[in-house]
Amino acid sequence: DTAVSQTPKYLVTQMGNDKSIKCEQNLGHDTMYWYKQDSKKFLKIMFSYNNKELIINETVPNRFSPKSPDKAHLNLHINSLELGDSAVYFCASNSLRRARETQYFGPGTRLLVL
Amino acid sequence: DAKTTQPPSMDCAEGRAANLPCNHSTISGNEYVYWYRQIHSQGPQYIIHGLKNNETNEMASLIITEDRKSSTLILPHATLRDTAVYYCIVRGHGSSNTGKLIFGQGTTLQVKP
């Protein structure tokens, strides 16, 4: 019954590899987000999709490519992983049609690049 | 979206009220004050939000000053499970709203037995 779920929960990989993390929400929301929390615990928005359309694309290396196959899913693919990509990645969702609706966050994906 | 300022850390005794302040002196008329918290290793969790009136829900109360330049989140009876980082965020609800949340450093609340 999890509202926003992410897979995998943990991901350990070597530098240079390509990996994907997935997010799914069952709340009927029209907007999904990816946030990154680095080792200093700062949470920062990366991307957002509204009805499968990219609406936020912060200054993120183009090795990061989000994909939204439908409104309930937002995946994040990372090419050529670097040590600095190690972080916790949080997915979130809400409904922009209902402006006051708050964002619900997933449990996070802990990525460690060796 | 306006910037917010919070103390980096606070302590509170278990069972007592925790009062977490936030300054948002550049807030504009259509911007709301939101509070989220992040318990260790978990995703951020919504607590409460308001525009200008004081708000209360099952988790907390939000007191916003009349000039709206600051607010206080009140946890009326703090428990050990309330130990977390608390974020005060200002966000508009206009037609250009993309919904993104801009997190600052937050206040680390330590509830002690």
CSV table of C-alpha atoms in Angstrom, one decimal:
chain,number,residue,atom,x,y,z
A,1,ASP,CA,0.0,0.0,0.0
A,2,THR,CA,3.1,2.2,-0.2
A,3,ALA,CA,2.1,5.6,-1.8
A,4,VAL,CA,5.5,6.4,-3.4
A,5,SER,CA,7.9,3.5,-3.8
A,6,GLN,CA,11.4,3.4,-5.1
A,7,THR,CA,13.7,0.6,-6.3
A,8,PRO,CA,16.3,-0.3,-5.5
A,9,LYS,CA,16.6,0.8,-1.9
A,10,TYR,CA,20.4,0.4,-2.0
A,11,LEU,CA,22.7,0.5,-5.0
A,12,VAL,CA,26.4,-0.1,-4.9
A,13,THR,CA,28.3,0.1,-8.2
A,14,GLN,CA,31.6,0.9,-9.8
A,15,MET,CA,32.6,4.2,-11.4
A,16,GLY,CA,31.8,4.3,-15.1
A,17,ASN,CA,28.8,2.0,-14.9
A,18,ASP,CA,25.3,2.9,-16.1
A,19,LYS,CA,22.4,2.4,-13.7
A,20,SER,CA,18.7,3.2,-13.3
A,21,ILE,CA,16.5,3.8,-10.3
A,22,LYS,CA,12.8,3.6,-10.5
A,23,CYS,CA,9.9,5.4,-8.8
A,24,GLU,CA,6.2,4.6,-8.8
A,25,GLN,CA,3.3,6.4,-7.1
A,26,ASN,CA,-0.2,5.0,-6.6
A,27,LEU,CA,-1.8,8.3,-5.5
A,28,GLY,CA,-3.2,9.4,-8.8
A,29,HIS,CA,-0.9,12.4,-8.9
A,30,ASP,CA,0.0,14.2,-12.1
A,31,THR,CA,3.5,15.4,-11.1
A,32,MET,CA,6.6,13.6,-10.0
A,33,TYR,CA,10.0,14.8,-8.8
A,34,TRP,CA,13.6,13.6,-8.3
A,35,TYR,CA,15.6,15.2,-5.4
A,36,LYS,CA,19.2,14.5,-4.5
A,37,GLN,CA,20.5,14.6,-0.9
A,38,ASP,CA,24.3,14.7,-0.8
A,39,SER,CA,26.6,13.8,2.1
A,40,LYS,CA,26.1,17.2,3.7
A,41,LYS,CA,22.4,16.4,3.8
A,42,PHE,CA,21.3,19.2,1.5
A,43,LEU,CA,18.2,18.2,-0.4
A,44,LYS,CA,18.0,19.6,-3.9
A,45,ILE,CA,15.5,19.3,-6.7
A,46,MET,CA,16.8,17.7,-9.9
A,47,PHE,CA,13.9,17.1,-12.2
A,48,SER,CA,10.1,17.2,-12.4
A,49,TYR,CA,7.5,15.8,-14.8
A,50,ASN,CA,3.9,16.9,-15.1
A,51,ASN,CA,1.7,14.6,-17.1
A,52,LYS,CA,4.8,13.0,-18.6
A,53,GLU,CA,6.2,16.4,-19.7
A,54,LEU,CA,9.5,17.7,-18.2
A,55,ILE,CA,8.8,21.0,-16.3
A,56,ILE,CA,11.9,21.3,-14.1
A,57,ASN,CA,15.4,20.6,-15.2
A,58,GLU,CA,17.8,22.1,-12.7
A,59,THR,CA,21.6,22.3,-13.5
A,60,VAL,CA,22.2,18.6,-13.6
A,61,PRO,CA,24.9,16.9,-15.7
A,62,ASN,CA,23.4,15.4,-18.9
A,63,ARG,CA,24.6,12.0,-17.7
A,64,PHE,CA,21.3,12.1,-15.7
A,65,SER,CA,18.3,11.4,-17.9
A,66,PRO,CA,14.8,11.1,-16.4
A,67,LYS,CA,12.1,9.2,-18.2
A,68,SER,CA,8.4,9.2,-17.4
A,69,PRO,CA,6.6,6.3,-19.3
A,70,ASP,CA,3.3,7.3,-17.7
A,71,LYS,CA,2.0,9.6,-14.9
A,72,ALA,CA,2.6,7.0,-12.2
A,73,HIS,CA,6.2,6.3,-13.0
A,74,LEU,CA,9.4,8.4,-13.1
A,75,ASN,CA,12.7,6.7,-13.7
A,76,LEU,CA,16.2,8.1,-13.4
A,77,HIS,CA,19.0,6.7,-15.6
A,78,ILE,CA,22.6,7.7,-14.8
A,79,ASN,CA,25.4,7.1,-17.4
A,80,SER,CA,29.1,6.9,-16.6
A,81,LEU,CA,28.7,7.1,-12.8
A,82,GLU,CA,31.1,9.2,-10.9
A,83,LEU,CA,32.2,9.2,-7.3
A,84,GLY,CA,30.3,12.5,-6.7
A,85,ASP,CA,27.0,10.8,-7.7
A,86,SER,CA,27.0,9.0,-4.4
A,87,ALA,CA,24.0,10.3,-2.6
A,88,VAL,CA,20.4,9.5,-1.5
A,89,TYR,CA,17.9,10.1,-4.3
A,90,PHE,CA,14.3,10.8,-3.3
A,91,CYS,CA,11.3,10.6,-5.6
A,92,ALA,CA,8.2,12.6,-4.7
A,93,SER,CA,4.8,13.3,-6.2
A,94,ASN,CA,1.8,15.6,-5.9
A,95,SER,CA,-0.9,17.1,-8.0
A,96,LEU,CA,-0.3,20.5,-9.5
A,97,ARG,CA,-4.0,20.7,-10.4
A,98,ARG,CA,-4.6,21.0,-6.7
A,99,ALA,CA,-2.0,23.6,-5.9
A,100,ARG,CA,-2.2,23.2,-2.2
A,101,GLU,CA,-1.6,19.5,-2.3
A,102,THR,CA,1.6,18.6,-0.6
A,103,GLN,CA,4.4,16.4,-1.9
A,104,TYR,CA,4.7,12.8,-0.8
A,105,PHE,CA,8.2,11.4,-0.7
A,106,GLY,CA,9.5,7.9,-1.3
A,107,PRO,CA,11.9,6.1,1.1
A,108,GLY,CA,15.0,7.0,-1.0
A,109,THR,CA,17.6,5.1,-3.0
A,110,ARG,CA,21.0,5.1,-1.5
A,111,LEU,CA,23.6,5.1,-4.3
A,112,LEU,CA,27.2,4.4,-3.5
A,113,VAL,CA,29.7,4.7,-6.4
A,114,LEU,CA,33.1,3.0,-5.7
B,1,ASP,CA,10.3,31.6,-3.8
B,2,ALA,CA,11.4,33.5,-0.6
B,3,LYS,CA,14.4,32.3,1.4
B,4,THR,CA,14.0,31.1,5.0
B,5,THR,CA,16.3,31.1,8.0
B,6,GLN,CA,16.2,28.6,10.8
B,7,PRO,CA,18.4,27.9,13.8
B,8,PRO,CA,20.7,24.9,12.9
B,9,SER,CA,19.8,22.9,16.1
B,10,MET,CA,17.5,22.8,19.1
B,11,ASP,CA,16.9,20.5,22.1
B,12,CYS,CA,13.6,19.7,23.7
B,13,ALA,CA,12.7,17.6,26.7
B,14,GLU,CA,10.4,14.8,26.1
B,15,GLY,CA,6.8,15.7,26.8
B,16,ARG,CA,7.4,19.4,26.6
B,17,ALA,CA,6.4,21.6,23.7
B,18,ALA,CA,8.9,22.1,20.9
B,19,ASN,CA,8.8,25.6,19.3
B,20,LEU,CA,10.7,25.8,16.1
B,21,PRO,CA,11.2,29.3,14.6
B,22,CYS,CA,11.6,30.4,11.0
B,23,ASN,CA,12.3,33.7,9.5
B,24,HIS,CA,11.0,34.5,6.0
B,25,SER,CA,11.2,38.3,5.8
B,26,THR,CA,11.0,38.4,2.0
B,27,ILE,CA,7.8,36.4,1.7
B,28,SER,CA,5.4,37.7,-0.9
B,29,GLY,CA,1.6,37.9,-0.6
B,30,ASN,CA,0.8,34.7,-2.4
B,31,GLU,CA,3.4,32.5,-0.8
B,32,TYR,CA,2.6,29.9,1.7
B,33,VAL,CA,4.7,28.6,4.6
B,34,TYR,CA,5.3,24.9,4.6
B,35,TRP,CA,6.9,22.7,7.2
B,36,TYR,CA,8.4,19.3,6.4
B,37,ARG,CA,10.5,17.0,8.6
B,38,GLN,CA,13.0,14.3,7.8
B,39,ILE,CA,13.5,11.6,10.3
B,40,HIS,CA,16.9,9.9,10.0
B,41,SER,CA,17.2,7.9,6.8
B,42,GLN,CA,13.6,8.5,5.7
B,43,GLY,CA,12.1,10.6,3.0
B,44,PRO,CA,10.8,14.1,4.0
B,45,GLN,CA,7.3,14.1,5.6
B,46,TYR,CA,4.8,16.9,5.3
B,47,ILE,CA,3.7,18.4,8.6
B,48,ILE,CA,1.6,21.5,8.0
B,49,HIS,CA,1.3,24.7,5.9
B,50,GLY,CA,-0.4,28.1,6.1
B,51,LEU,CA,-0.8,31.4,4.4
B,52,LYS,CA,-1.6,34.0,7.2
B,53,ASN,CA,-4.0,32.4,9.7
B,54,ASN,CA,-2.7,30.1,12.4
B,55,GLU,CA,-3.2,26.4,11.5
B,56,THR,CA,-3.5,23.2,13.6
B,57,ASN,CA,-3.6,19.6,12.7
B,58,GLU,CA,-3.0,16.3,14.4
B,59,MET,CA,0.7,16.7,14.2
B,60,ALA,CA,1.4,20.3,15.0
B,61,SER,CA,0.4,24.0,15.1
B,62,LEU,CA,1.7,26.7,12.9
B,63,ILE,CA,1.8,30.3,14.2
B,64,ILE,CA,2.4,33.0,11.6
B,65,THR,CA,3.1,36.5,12.6
B,66,GLU,CA,0.7,39.3,11.5
B,67,ASP,CA,3.4,40.7,9.1
B,68,ARG,CA,4.1,37.1,7.9
B,69,LYS,CA,7.8,37.6,8.1
B,70,SER,CA,8.2,34.8,10.6
B,71,SER,CA,6.5,31.7,11.8
B,72,THR,CA,6.8,29.1,14.6
B,73,LEU,CA,6.1,25.4,14.3
B,74,ILE,CA,4.8,24.0,17.6
B,75,LEU,CA,4.9,20.3,18.5
B,76,PRO,CA,2.8,20.4,21.6
B,77,HIS,CA,4.1,17.3,23.4
B,78,ALA,CA,7.4,16.2,21.8
B,79,THR,CA,8.3,12.5,21.9
B,80,LEU,CA,11.6,10.8,21.1
B,81,ARG,CA,10.1,9.9,17.7
B,82,ASP,CA,9.9,13.6,16.9
B,83,THR,CA,13.7,13.8,16.7
B,84,ALA,CA,14.3,14.9,13.1
B,85,VAL,CA,15.4,17.7,10.8
B,86,TYR,CA,12.6,20.2,10.4
B,87,TYR,CA,12.4,22.3,7.2
B,88,CYS,CA,10.6,25.6,6.8
B,89,ILE,CA,9.8,26.2,3.1
B,90,VAL,CA,8.1,29.1,1.4
B,91,ARG,CA,6.3,28.3,-1.8
B,92,GLY,CA,3.9,30.1,-4.1
B,93,HIS,CA,0.7,28.6,-5.5
B,94,GLY,CA,0.4,30.7,-8.6
B,95,SER,CA,-0.1,29.6,-12.2
B,96,SER,CA,3.7,29.5,-12.7
B,97,ASN,CA,4.1,27.2,-9.8
B,98,THR,CA,6.1,24.1,-10.7
B,99,GLY,CA,5.7,22.6,-7.2
B,100,LYS,CA,9.4,22.4,-6.5
B,101,LEU,CA,10.4,22.6,-2.9
B,102,ILE,CA,13.6,24.5,-2.0
B,103,PHE,CA,15.1,23.0,1.1
B,104,GLY,CA,17.4,24.9,3.4
B,105,GLN,CA,19.6,23.5,6.1
B,106,GLY,CA,16.6,23.0,8.4
B,107,THR,CA,16.6,22.7,12.2
B,108,THR,CA,17.8,19.5,13.8
B,109,LEU,CA,15.5,18.9,16.8
B,110,GLN,CA,16.8,16.5,19.4
B,111,VAL,CA,14.2,15.4,21.8
B,112,LYS,CA,15.8,14.2,25.0
B,113,PRO,CA,14.3,11.8,27.7
